[in-house]
Amino acid sequence: MTFTLHGQAVSRGVAIGRAVLAAASRVDVAHYFIAPQQVADELGRLRRARDTVVEEIERLRQGLAHDGVEAHAELAALLEVHLMLLQDEHLQDGVKQWVLERHYNAEWALTAQLEVVARQFDEMEDPYLRERRADLEQVVERLLRALRGESSPLAAAAPAAGAGGEPLVLVAHDLSPADMLHFKHGVFAGFVTDVGGRTSHTAIVARSLEIPAVVGVRNASQLIQQDDLVIVDGDAGVVIVDPSPMMLAEYGYKQRQGEVEREKLTRIKNTPAVTLDGQRIELLANIELPEDTLPALAVGAVGVGLFRTEFLFMGRGGKLPDEEEQYDAYRRAVEGMHGLPVTIRTVDVGADKPLEAHRRDDHLNPALGLRAIRWSLAEPAMFLTQLRAILRAAAHGKVNVLIPMVAHLSEVRQVHALLAKAREQLDRRGAVYGPVRVGAMIEVPAAALAVRLFLRHFDFISIGTNDLIQYALAIDRVDESVAHLYDPLHPAVLRLVADTIAAAQEAGKPVSVCGEMAGDVTLTRLLLGLGLRSFSMHPTQILPVKQQVLRSDTRKLRAWAQQVVASDEPALLLAD
Ligand code: PEP
Ligand code: MG
């Protein structure tokens, strides 16, 4: 039966494919397709993993028997249940089917079937049986561990389509930004999550992957079944489950139209971003990893305006990258841009980008907690390591350092002192390093209101509108229940942005916007009218924004932009 779910449109385009449900805790298992001739080997891996786990449990049971049955009766009963689950035909047959018919690798097949069986447990009337779900999860965990001990040689890059040639759509309760990175070269053509907002980092990574995504769909992961056919409309924020043939035809058409539009835009790739009145506009790329410089250059970015270095720190069990590893990553990004400037933002962990050792739910208000520069200053040894790596990378090209979330003059002083210390340490080692310009992100309302103070201490500023909006409007950017209140066109937000741009211009210091507003084509004219000449965004947005730039005359936009900012309802004026 067809039904439609609504959420936040976060990454444009249409994906049509089969749903793959993944439990949040298990999205990090390997997802890849095996070749038809490898099916037998993969089933063999599963069999051996099961035998290993059965042996493990048998050994535990025997140990208990030696210890005296009385004391361990409950535990023995539990192990008995685990053994039964391991032999459960429904689990075994289902896993086998995923491998045979869909050509999923063993780990993926196991977690796909876990979702199917776990739901059936959830629906059981009997509370005792319902609780067996936890046992099932433990059994699957043991099997995954056994499979890990026997790694598959087949984990190669795979096309975004199942064995039947159908694309796949990942449906999960939540995906962390690190999970998303995991899928960078993965198999999914679309994403749907229950939670999240438009500027959550998960959404930002989805956009950078150019994969249609809808987040904040509340109970999508409950309502959608494994293998359901779904349409993800990343423009409208709609997910259609089990669509009719007519809907499929309509969305198939829309999908092809989108491809044609994107194709057309590539014609302006080499056209300089100059407005009708001759203003040169700098269009920069936001990147997460050094290899993202390739797509950035492919769309004609004239530099990197934001390298979110925290992605080098995530998804590694809390172990921090050392100086050499960071230096190597930053140098690769700098060299990848072939002489164009690269703005490296110091690590911004915390809030919705937790390190494993620094989880989001540890604190009541993680977005207001030890995040970004606050964390860096609380861990000076870690921060110095990063600063040294950045300074060394600056010997290979033009590098700017960008400090996230500054709000206090004391932070500014400490940053400059630590930079001086990092240089001293490099001098003592005789290491080669280069000059850097140092900039501040203006993303806390206090910093926007006192921006003149910060302009005195920094070479440039970059407006982080994602956080600026979050903090100005008191809206958690990852909370779907308040997502409708997250408004870049709120008069207070516009005033903060407009005043910050004006103050930087008065001070003669470069200013750019690197939040999602910079890549939103509906806001390009407004930002141009406010005097902005530098925009940093996902590579995917550069050409659509350039198209707007080429059609704009900033002389005509100036007075109108001021009217929009002064208006009670800016959105109405913008729509005209
Ligand atoms: C911002 O806050 O606008 C920004 C660019 O930084 P991030 O999205 O990484 O917090
Ligand atoms: Mg930010």
Coordinates of C-alpha atoms and ligand atoms in Angstrom, one line a residue:
M1 CA 0.0 0.0 0.0
T2 CA 1.4 3.4 -1.0
F3 CA 2.0 5.9 1.8
T4 CA 3.9 9.2 2.0
L5 CA 6.2 10.4 4.8
H6 CA 7.4 14.0 5.3
G7 CA 10.6 15.3 6.7
Q8 CA 13.3 17.9 6.0
A9 CA 14.6 18.2 2.5
V10 CA 18.4 18.2 3.0
S11 CA 20.1 17.0 -0.1
R12 CA 18.6 17.6 -3.5
G13 CA 17.5 15.2 -6.2
V14 CA 15.4 12.1 -6.5
A15 CA 16.4 8.6 -5.5
I16 CA 14.3 5.5 -6.3
G17 CA 15.3 2.3 -4.7
R18 CA 14.9 -0.6 -2.3
A19 CA 15.0 0.3 1.4
V20 CA 17.8 -1.1 3.5
L21 CA 17.1 -0.7 7.2
A22 CA 20.0 -0.3 9.4
A23 CA 20.1 -0.1 13.2
A24 CA 22.0 3.0 14.2
S25 CA 24.5 1.1 16.1
R26 CA 25.3 -1.2 13.1
V27 CA 25.6 1.2 10.2
D28 CA 29.3 0.9 10.5
V29 CA 29.4 -2.8 9.4
A30 CA 30.8 -3.2 5.9
H31 CA 28.2 -2.8 3.2
Y32 CA 29.2 -4.1 -0.2
F33 CA 28.0 -6.4 -3.0
I34 CA 29.6 -9.6 -3.8
A35 CA 29.9 -11.1 -7.3
P36 CA 27.5 -14.0 -8.1
Q37 CA 30.4 -16.4 -8.2
Q38 CA 31.4 -15.4 -4.6
V39 CA 28.0 -16.3 -3.1
A40 CA 29.1 -19.8 -2.0
D41 CA 32.3 -18.4 -0.3
E42 CA 30.2 -15.8 1.5
L43 CA 27.8 -18.4 2.8
G44 CA 30.8 -20.3 3.9
R45 CA 32.0 -17.3 6.0
L46 CA 28.6 -17.2 7.6
R47 CA 28.7 -20.9 8.4
R48 CA 32.1 -20.7 9.9
A49 CA 31.2 -17.7 12.0
R50 CA 28.2 -19.5 13.3
D51 CA 30.3 -22.6 14.2
T52 CA 32.8 -20.4 16.0
V53 CA 30.0 -18.7 18.1
V54 CA 28.4 -22.1 18.8
E55 CA 31.7 -23.4 20.0
E56 CA 32.3 -20.3 22.2
I57 CA 28.9 -20.7 23.8
E58 CA 29.3 -24.4 24.3
R59 CA 32.7 -23.7 26.0
L60 CA 31.0 -21.1 28.3
R61 CA 28.3 -23.6 29.2
Q62 CA 30.8 -26.3 30.1
G63 CA 32.7 -23.8 32.2
L64 CA 29.5 -23.0 34.1
A65 CA 28.8 -26.7 34.6
H66 CA 32.2 -27.1 36.3
D67 CA 31.6 -24.2 38.5
G68 CA 28.4 -25.6 40.0
V69 CA 25.1 -25.4 38.1
E70 CA 23.1 -23.9 41.0
A71 CA 24.8 -20.5 41.0
H72 CA 24.7 -20.1 37.3
A73 CA 21.3 -21.5 36.3
E74 CA 20.1 -18.2 34.9
L75 CA 23.2 -17.7 32.8
A76 CA 23.1 -21.2 31.5
A77 CA 19.4 -20.7 30.5
L78 CA 20.5 -17.6 28.7
L79 CA 23.2 -19.3 26.8
E80 CA 20.7 -22.0 25.9
V81 CA 18.5 -19.2 24.4
H82 CA 21.5 -17.9 22.4
L83 CA 22.2 -21.3 21.0
M84 CA 18.5 -21.7 20.0
L85 CA 18.6 -18.3 18.3
L86 CA 21.8 -19.3 16.4
Q87 CA 19.9 -22.3 15.0
D88 CA 16.8 -20.3 14.3
E89 CA 15.6 -21.0 10.8
H90 CA 14.0 -17.7 10.2
L91 CA 17.3 -15.9 11.0
Q92 CA 19.4 -18.3 9.0
D93 CA 17.1 -18.5 6.0
G94 CA 16.7 -14.8 5.9
V95 CA 20.4 -14.1 6.0
K96 CA 21.0 -16.7 3.3
Q97 CA 18.3 -15.0 1.1
W98 CA 20.0 -11.6 1.3
V99 CA 23.3 -13.1 0.2
L100 CA 21.8 -15.3 -2.5
E101 CA 19.3 -12.9 -4.0
R102 CA 20.6 -9.5 -3.3
H103 CA 24.3 -10.4 -3.1
Y104 CA 24.9 -8.5 0.2
N105 CA 28.1 -9.3 2.0
A106 CA 27.7 -11.5 5.1
E107 CA 27.8 -8.7 7.7
W108 CA 25.2 -6.7 5.8
A109 CA 23.0 -9.7 5.3
L110 CA 23.1 -10.5 9.0
T111 CA 22.2 -6.9 10.1
A112 CA 19.5 -6.7 7.4
Q113 CA 17.8 -9.9 8.8
L114 CA 18.3 -8.7 12.3
E115 CA 16.1 -5.8 11.6
V116 CA 13.4 -8.0 10.1
V117 CA 13.4 -10.5 13.0
A118 CA 13.8 -7.8 15.7
R119 CA 10.6 -6.1 14.5
Q120 CA 8.7 -9.3 14.9
F121 CA 10.0 -9.6 18.4
D122 CA 8.9 -6.0 19.1
E123 CA 5.4 -6.9 18.0
M124 CA 5.0 -9.9 20.3
E125 CA 2.4 -9.8 23.0
D126 CA 4.3 -11.9 25.5
P127 CA 6.8 -9.6 27.4
Y128 CA 9.1 -12.5 27.9
L129 CA 9.4 -13.1 24.1
R130 CA 9.6 -9.4 23.4
E131 CA 12.6 -9.2 25.7
R132 CA 14.4 -11.9 23.6
R133 CA 15.2 -9.1 21.1
A134 CA 18.1 -8.1 23.3
D135 CA 19.4 -11.7 23.1
L136 CA 19.0 -11.7 19.4
E137 CA 21.1 -8.6 19.2
Q138 CA 23.8 -10.1 21.3
V139 CA 23.9 -13.2 19.1
V140 CA 24.3 -11.1 16.0
E141 CA 27.0 -9.0 17.7
R142 CA 28.9 -12.2 18.4
L143 CA 28.5 -13.4 14.8
L144 CA 29.7 -10.0 13.6
R145 CA 32.7 -10.3 15.8
A146 CA 33.5 -13.8 14.5
L147 CA 33.1 -12.5 10.9
R148 CA 35.5 -9.6 11.7
G149 CA 38.1 -12.2 12.8
E150 CA 37.8 -13.6 9.3
S151 CA 37.9 -10.6 7.1
S152 CA 36.5 -10.9 3.6
P153 CA 38.8 -10.1 0.7
L154 CA 35.8 -8.8 -1.3
A155 CA 35.3 -5.4 0.4
A156 CA 35.9 -3.6 -2.9
A157 CA 34.1 -0.4 -4.0
A158 CA 30.7 -1.3 -5.4
P159 CA 28.1 0.3 -7.6
A160 CA 25.1 2.0 -6.0
A161 CA 22.8 -0.7 -7.0
G162 CA 21.7 -4.1 -5.8
A163 CA 22.1 -7.4 -7.5
G164 CA 18.9 -6.8 -9.4
G165 CA 20.4 -3.5 -10.6
E166 CA 18.0 -1.6 -8.4
P167 CA 19.5 1.3 -6.4
L168 CA 19.4 1.1 -2.6
V169 CA 18.1 3.7 0.0
L170 CA 19.5 3.6 3.5
V171 CA 16.8 4.1 6.2
A172 CA 18.0 4.5 9.7
H173 CA 16.8 6.1 13.0
D174 CA 19.9 8.3 13.0
L175 CA 23.2 8.5 11.2
S176 CA 26.2 10.3 12.7
P177 CA 28.3 12.5 10.4
A178 CA 31.0 9.8 10.8
D179 CA 28.5 7.1 9.6
M180 CA 27.8 9.3 6.6
L181 CA 31.5 9.5 5.7
H182 CA 31.6 5.8 5.9
F183 CA 29.2 5.8 2.9
K184 CA 31.3 8.2 0.9
H185 CA 32.2 5.6 -1.7
G186 CA 29.3 3.4 -0.6
V187 CA 26.4 1.6 -2.1
F188 CA 23.5 3.9 -1.3
A189 CA 21.6 6.2 -3.7
G190 CA 19.5 7.9 -1.0
F191 CA 19.2 8.4 2.7
V192 CA 16.2 8.7 5.1
T193 CA 16.5 9.2 8.8
D194 CA 14.0 9.6 11.6
V195 CA 15.9 12.5 13.3
G196 CA 18.0 15.5 12.2
G197 CA 17.6 19.0 10.8
R198 CA 18.6 20.8 7.6
T199 CA 21.9 22.0 8.9
S200 CA 22.8 19.0 11.1
H201 CA 26.2 17.7 10.1
T202 CA 24.7 14.5 8.8
A203 CA 22.6 16.5 6.3
I204 CA 25.7 18.6 5.4
V205 CA 27.7 15.4 4.6
A206 CA 24.7 14.0 2.6
R207 CA 24.8 17.2 0.5
S208 CA 28.5 16.9 -0.1
L209 CA 28.0 13.4 -1.3
E210 CA 25.3 14.6 -3.7
I211 CA 23.0 11.9 -2.5
P212 CA 19.3 12.8 -2.2
A213 CA 18.3 12.7 1.5
V214 CA 15.4 13.5 3.7
V215 CA 15.9 13.7 7.5
G216 CA 13.7 14.2 10.5
V217 CA 11.0 11.8 9.1
R218 CA 10.1 10.8 12.7
N219 CA 9.2 7.1 12.5
A220 CA 10.4 6.3 9.0
S221 CA 12.6 3.5 10.3
Q222 CA 9.6 1.9 11.9
L223 CA 7.1 2.4 9.1
I224 CA 9.3 1.4 6.2
Q225 CA 10.1 -2.3 5.9
Q226 CA 13.3 -3.9 4.7
D227 CA 13.3 -4.1 0.9
D228 CA 10.3 -1.8 0.4
L229 CA 10.4 0.2 -2.8
V230 CA 10.8 3.9 -1.9
I231 CA 11.1 7.2 -3.6
V232 CA 13.3 9.8 -1.8
D233 CA 12.4 13.3 -3.0
G234 CA 15.3 15.4 -1.6
D235 CA 13.8 18.6 -3.0
A236 CA 10.4 18.4 -1.4
G237 CA 11.4 16.4 1.8
V238 CA 9.1 13.6 0.9
V239 CA 9.5 9.8 1.0
I240 CA 7.0 7.7 -0.9
V241 CA 6.8 4.1 0.1
D242 CA 5.5 1.5 -2.3
P243 CA 4.7 4.0 -5.0
S244 CA 2.2 3.3 -7.8
P245 CA 3.5 2.8 -11.4
M246 CA 2.3 6.3 -12.2
M247 CA 4.3 7.9 -9.4
L248 CA 7.3 5.9 -10.4
A249 CA 7.0 7.2 -13.9
E250 CA 6.6 10.8 -12.7
Y251 CA 9.6 10.7 -10.4
G252 CA 11.7 8.9 -12.9
Y253 CA 11.0 11.8 -15.2
K254 CA 11.9 14.3 -12.5
Q255 CA 15.1 12.4 -11.8
R256 CA 16.1 12.6 -15.5
Q257 CA 15.2 16.3 -15.6
G258 CA 17.5 16.9 -12.6
E259 CA 20.4 15.2 -14.4
V260 CA 19.8 17.3 -17.5
E261 CA 19.8 20.5 -15.4
R262 CA 23.0 19.5 -13.7
E263 CA 24.6 18.7 -17.1
K264 CA 23.6 22.1 -18.4
L265 CA 25.2 23.9 -15.5
T266 CA 28.6 22.4 -16.2
R267 CA 28.8 24.7 -19.2
I268 CA 29.5 27.6 -16.8
K269 CA 32.3 25.8 -15.0
N270 CA 35.1 27.8 -16.5
T271 CA 33.2 31.1 -16.7
P272 CA 34.6 33.6 -14.1
A273 CA 32.1 34.4 -11.4
V274 CA 31.5 38.0 -12.2
T275 CA 28.3 39.9 -11.8
L276 CA 26.6 42.0 -14.6
D277 CA 28.2 45.1 -13.1
G278 CA 31.7 43.6 -13.1
Q279 CA 32.0 42.5 -9.4
R280 CA 34.3 39.5 -9.1
I281 CA 32.8 37.0 -6.6
E282 CA 34.9 34.4 -4.9
L283 CA 33.2 31.0 -4.9
L284 CA 35.0 28.6 -2.5
A285 CA 34.5 25.0 -1.5
N286 CA 33.7 23.5 1.9
I287 CA 35.4 20.1 2.3
E288 CA 35.6 17.3 4.8
L289 CA 38.5 15.3 3.6
P290 CA 41.7 16.1 1.5
E291 CA 40.3 14.1 -1.4
D292 CA 37.3 16.4 -1.6
T293 CA 39.6 18.9 -3.4
L294 CA 39.0 16.9 -6.6
P295 CA 35.2 17.6 -6.8
A296 CA 35.9 21.2 -5.7
L297 CA 38.3 21.8 -8.6
A298 CA 36.0 20.0 -11.0
V299 CA 33.3 22.7 -10.5
G300 CA 35.8 25.5 -10.7
A301 CA 36.1 26.4 -6.9
V302 CA 38.8 29.1 -6.5
G303 CA 40.0 27.8 -3.2
V304 CA 38.8 26.0 -0.1
G305 CA 36.9 28.3 2.3
L306 CA 36.3 25.7 5.0
F307 CA 38.1 22.5 5.6
R308 CA 36.2 20.8 8.4
T309 CA 39.2 19.0 10.0
E310 CA 37.1 17.3 12.7
F311 CA 36.3 14.5 10.2
L312 CA 39.9 13.4 10.5
F313 CA 39.3 12.9 14.2
M314 CA 36.0 11.0 14.0
G315 CA 35.1 7.4 13.6
R316 CA 38.4 6.1 15.1
G317 CA 37.4 5.1 18.6
G318 CA 38.5 8.4 20.2
K319 CA 42.1 7.9 19.1
L320 CA 43.4 11.3 17.9
P321 CA 45.4 11.6 14.7
D322 CA 49.0 12.5 15.4
E323 CA 51.0 15.4 13.9
E324 CA 52.3 13.4 11.0
E325 CA 48.9 12.1 10.0
Q326 CA 47.4 15.5 10.2
Y327 CA 50.3 17.2 8.4
D328 CA 49.9 14.6 5.6
A329 CA 46.1 15.3 5.3
Y330 CA 46.5 19.1 5.3
R331 CA 49.4 18.9 2.8
R332 CA 47.4 16.7 0.5
A333 CA 44.5 19.3 0.6
V334 CA 46.9 22.1 -0.1
E335 CA 48.7 20.4 -2.9
G336 CA 45.3 19.2 -4.2
M337 CA 44.3 22.8 -4.8
H338 CA 47.4 23.5 -6.9
G339 CA 48.3 26.9 -5.4
L340 CA 44.7 28.1 -4.6
P341 CA 44.2 29.0 -1.0
V342 CA 43.0 26.5 1.6
T343 CA 41.3 27.6 4.8
I344 CA 41.8 25.0 7.4
R345 CA 39.4 25.2 10.4
T346 CA 40.8 23.9 13.6
V347 CA 38.9 20.9 15.0
D348 CA 35.3 21.5 15.8
V349 CA 34.2 18.5 17.8
G350 CA 31.3 18.4 20.3
A351 CA 27.5 18.9 19.8
D352 CA 26.4 16.8 16.9
K353 CA 30.0 15.8 16.0
P354 CA 31.1 13.9 19.0
L355 CA 34.3 12.0 19.3
E356 CA 33.6 8.5 20.6
A357 CA 35.3 9.4 23.8
H358 CA 33.2 12.6 24.0
R359 CA 29.7 11.6 23.4
R360 CA 26.8 13.9 22.8
D361 CA 24.6 12.6 25.6
D362 CA 27.3 13.1 28.2
H363 CA 26.1 16.7 28.7
L364 CA 22.7 18.2 28.9
N365 CA 23.3 20.9 26.4
P366 CA 26.2 19.7 24.2
A367 CA 25.8 22.6 21.7
L368 CA 26.5 25.0 24.6
G369 CA 29.2 22.9 26.0
L370 CA 32.9 22.1 25.5
R371 CA 32.8 22.4 21.7
A372 CA 35.1 23.7 19.0
I373 CA 37.7 26.2 20.2
R374 CA 36.6 25.6 23.8
W375 CA 37.6 22.0 23.5
S376 CA 40.9 22.8 21.8
L377 CA 41.9 25.2 24.5
A378 CA 40.9 22.6 27.1
E379 CA 43.3 20.2 25.4
P380 CA 46.3 22.4 24.6
A381 CA 48.6 19.5 23.7
M382 CA 46.1 18.3 21.1
F383 CA 45.6 21.8 19.8
L384 CA 49.4 22.5 19.5
T385 CA 49.7 19.2 17.6
Q386 CA 47.1 20.4 15.1
L387 CA 48.6 23.9 14.8
R388 CA 52.0 22.5 14.1
A389 CA 50.6 20.2 11.4
I390 CA 48.8 23.2 9.8
L391 CA 51.9 25.5 9.9
R392 CA 53.9 22.7 8.3
A393 CA 51.3 22.2 5.6
A394 CA 51.5 26.0 4.9
A395 CA 55.0 25.5 3.5
H396 CA 53.3 23.8 0.5
G397 CA 50.8 26.6 -0.5
K398 CA 48.5 29.3 0.7
V399 CA 47.0 28.4 4.0
N400 CA 44.6 30.2 6.3
V401 CA 43.7 29.0 9.8
L402 CA 40.1 29.4 10.9
I403 CA 39.1 29.3 14.6
P404 CA 35.5 28.0 15.2
M405 CA 33.1 29.4 17.8
V406 CA 35.2 32.2 19.3
A407 CA 33.3 34.4 21.6
H408 CA 35.7 35.8 24.2
L409 CA 38.8 38.0 24.0
S410 CA 40.6 35.6 26.3
E411 CA 40.1 32.8 23.7
V412 CA 41.6 35.1 21.1
R413 CA 44.7 35.7 23.2
Q414 CA 45.2 32.1 24.0
V415 CA 44.9 31.1 20.3
H416 CA 47.6 33.6 19.3
A417 CA 49.8 32.5 22.2
L418 CA 49.5 28.9 21.2
L419 CA 50.2 29.7 17.6
A420 CA 53.4 31.4 18.7
K421 CA 54.3 28.4 20.9
A422 CA 53.6 26.0 18.0
R423 CA 56.0 28.1 15.8
E424 CA 58.7 28.0 18.6
Q425 CA 58.3 24.3 18.9
L426 CA 58.8 23.9 15.2
D427 CA 61.8 26.2 15.2
R428 CA 63.4 24.2 18.0
R429 CA 63.0 21.1 15.8
G430 CA 64.3 22.9 12.8
A431 CA 61.1 22.0 11.0
V432 CA 60.0 23.8 7.8
Y433 CA 56.7 25.7 8.1
G434 CA 55.0 28.5 6.2
P435 CA 53.0 31.8 7.0
V436 CA 49.3 31.6 7.7
R437 CA 46.6 34.2 7.9
V438 CA 44.4 33.7 11.0
G439 CA 40.6 34.1 10.9
A440 CA 37.7 33.8 13.2
M441 CA 34.4 32.1 12.6
I442 CA 31.6 34.4 13.5
E443 CA 28.9 31.9 14.6
V444 CA 28.1 32.9 18.2
P445 CA 25.7 35.9 18.4
A446 CA 28.0 37.5 20.9
A447 CA 30.8 37.4 18.4
A448 CA 28.6 38.9 15.7
L449 CA 27.5 41.7 18.0
A450 CA 31.0 42.5 19.1
V451 CA 32.6 41.7 15.7
R452 CA 34.7 44.9 15.6
L453 CA 36.6 43.6 18.6
F454 CA 37.4 40.4 16.8
L455 CA 38.3 42.2 13.5
R456 CA 41.1 43.9 15.4
H457 CA 42.7 40.6 16.2
F458 CA 42.2 38.5 13.1
D459 CA 43.2 38.8 9.4
F460 CA 39.7 37.8 8.2
I461 CA 36.4 36.5 9.3
S462 CA 34.0 33.8 8.1
I463 CA 30.3 33.8 9.1
G464 CA 29.1 30.4 10.2
T465 CA 25.4 30.9 9.6
N466 CA 24.5 27.3 10.7
D467 CA 25.5 27.9 14.2
L468 CA 24.7 31.6 14.2
I469 CA 21.1 30.8 13.4
Q470 CA 21.1 27.9 16.0
Y471 CA 22.3 30.2 18.8
A472 CA 20.5 33.4 17.8
L473 CA 17.1 31.6 17.6
A474 CA 17.8 29.0 20.3
I475 CA 17.0 26.2 17.9
D476 CA 19.0 23.0 18.1
R477 CA 20.0 22.4 14.5
V478 CA 19.7 18.7 14.9
D479 CA 16.3 18.6 16.6
E480 CA 13.6 17.9 14.0
S481 CA 10.8 18.9 16.4
V482 CA 11.9 22.5 16.2
A483 CA 13.2 22.4 12.6
H484 CA 10.3 24.6 11.4
L485 CA 11.6 27.4 13.5
Y486 CA 15.1 27.3 12.1
D487 CA 14.9 30.4 9.9
P488 CA 17.8 32.0 8.0
L489 CA 15.4 34.8 7.1
H490 CA 14.5 35.7 10.7
P491 CA 15.0 39.6 10.9
A492 CA 17.4 39.1 13.8
V493 CA 19.6 36.7 11.8
L494 CA 19.7 38.9 8.8
R495 CA 20.6 41.9 10.9
L496 CA 23.5 40.0 12.5
V497 CA 24.7 38.8 9.1
A498 CA 24.3 42.3 7.5
D499 CA 26.1 44.1 10.3
T500 CA 28.9 41.6 10.4
I501 CA 29.6 42.0 6.6
A502 CA 29.4 45.8 6.9
A503 CA 31.8 45.9 9.9
A504 CA 34.3 43.8 8.1
Q505 CA 34.2 46.0 5.1
E506 CA 34.6 49.1 7.2
A507 CA 37.7 47.5 8.8
G508 CA 39.0 46.6 5.4
K509 CA 39.1 42.9 6.3
P510 CA 38.0 40.0 4.1
V511 CA 34.7 38.4 5.1
S512 CA 33.0 35.3 3.7
V513 CA 30.0 33.2 4.6
C514 CA 30.7 29.5 5.0
G515 CA 27.4 28.2 6.5
E516 CA 24.7 26.7 4.4
M517 CA 23.2 30.1 3.6
A518 CA 26.2 30.6 1.2
G519 CA 25.1 27.6 -1.0
D520 CA 21.4 28.5 -0.9
V521 CA 20.6 29.9 -4.4
T522 CA 17.5 31.6 -3.0
L523 CA 19.7 33.8 -0.9
T524 CA 22.6 34.6 -3.3
R525 CA 21.1 37.9 -4.5
L526 CA 20.4 39.0 -0.9
L527 CA 23.9 38.3 0.2
L528 CA 25.4 40.0 -2.8
G529 CA 23.2 43.0 -2.0
L530 CA 24.5 43.1 1.5
G531 CA 28.0 43.4 0.1
L532 CA 29.2 39.8 0.4
R533 CA 31.9 38.9 -2.2
S534 CA 33.1 35.6 -0.9
F535 CA 30.9 32.5 -0.5
S536 CA 32.0 29.1 0.7
M537 CA 29.8 26.0 0.1
H538 CA 29.7 22.4 -0.9
P539 CA 31.2 21.9 -4.3
T540 CA 27.8 20.7 -5.5
Q541 CA 26.3 24.1 -4.9
I542 CA 29.0 26.2 -6.7
L543 CA 27.6 26.1 -10.2
P544 CA 24.0 26.8 -9.2
V545 CA 25.2 29.8 -7.1
K546 CA 27.5 30.9 -9.9
Q547 CA 24.5 31.0 -12.2
Q548 CA 22.8 33.4 -9.8
V549 CA 25.9 35.5 -9.6
L550 CA 26.2 35.8 -13.4
R551 CA 22.6 37.1 -13.6
S552 CA 22.9 39.7 -10.8
D553 CA 23.7 43.4 -10.8
T554 CA 24.9 44.3 -7.3
R555 CA 24.1 48.0 -7.9
K556 CA 20.4 47.2 -8.2
L557 CA 20.5 44.8 -5.2
R558 CA 21.9 47.1 -2.5
A559 CA 18.9 49.2 -1.6
W560 CA 16.6 46.2 -2.0
A561 CA 18.8 44.1 0.4
Q562 CA 18.6 46.8 3.0
Q563 CA 14.8 46.8 2.7
V564 CA 14.7 43.0 3.2
V565 CA 16.9 43.3 6.3
A566 CA 14.7 46.1 7.7
S567 CA 11.4 44.3 6.9
D568 CA 9.2 42.5 9.5
E569 CA 8.8 39.7 7.0
P570 CA 11.9 39.3 4.9
A571 CA 10.7 36.1 3.3
L572 CA 7.8 38.0 1.6
L573 CA 10.1 40.5 0.0
L574 CA 12.5 37.9 -1.1
A575 CA 9.8 36.0 -2.9
D576 CA 8.9 39.0 -5.0
Ligands
PEP1 C1 28.5 27.0 10.5 O1 28.2 26.9 11.7 O2 27.8 27.7 9.8 C2 29.6 26.3 9.9 C3 30.0 26.5 8.7 O3 30.3 25.4 10.7 P1 29.6 23.9 11.0 O4 28.4 23.7 10.1 O5 30.7 22.9 10.7 O6 29.3 24.0 12.5
MG2 MG 29.7 26.0 13.1

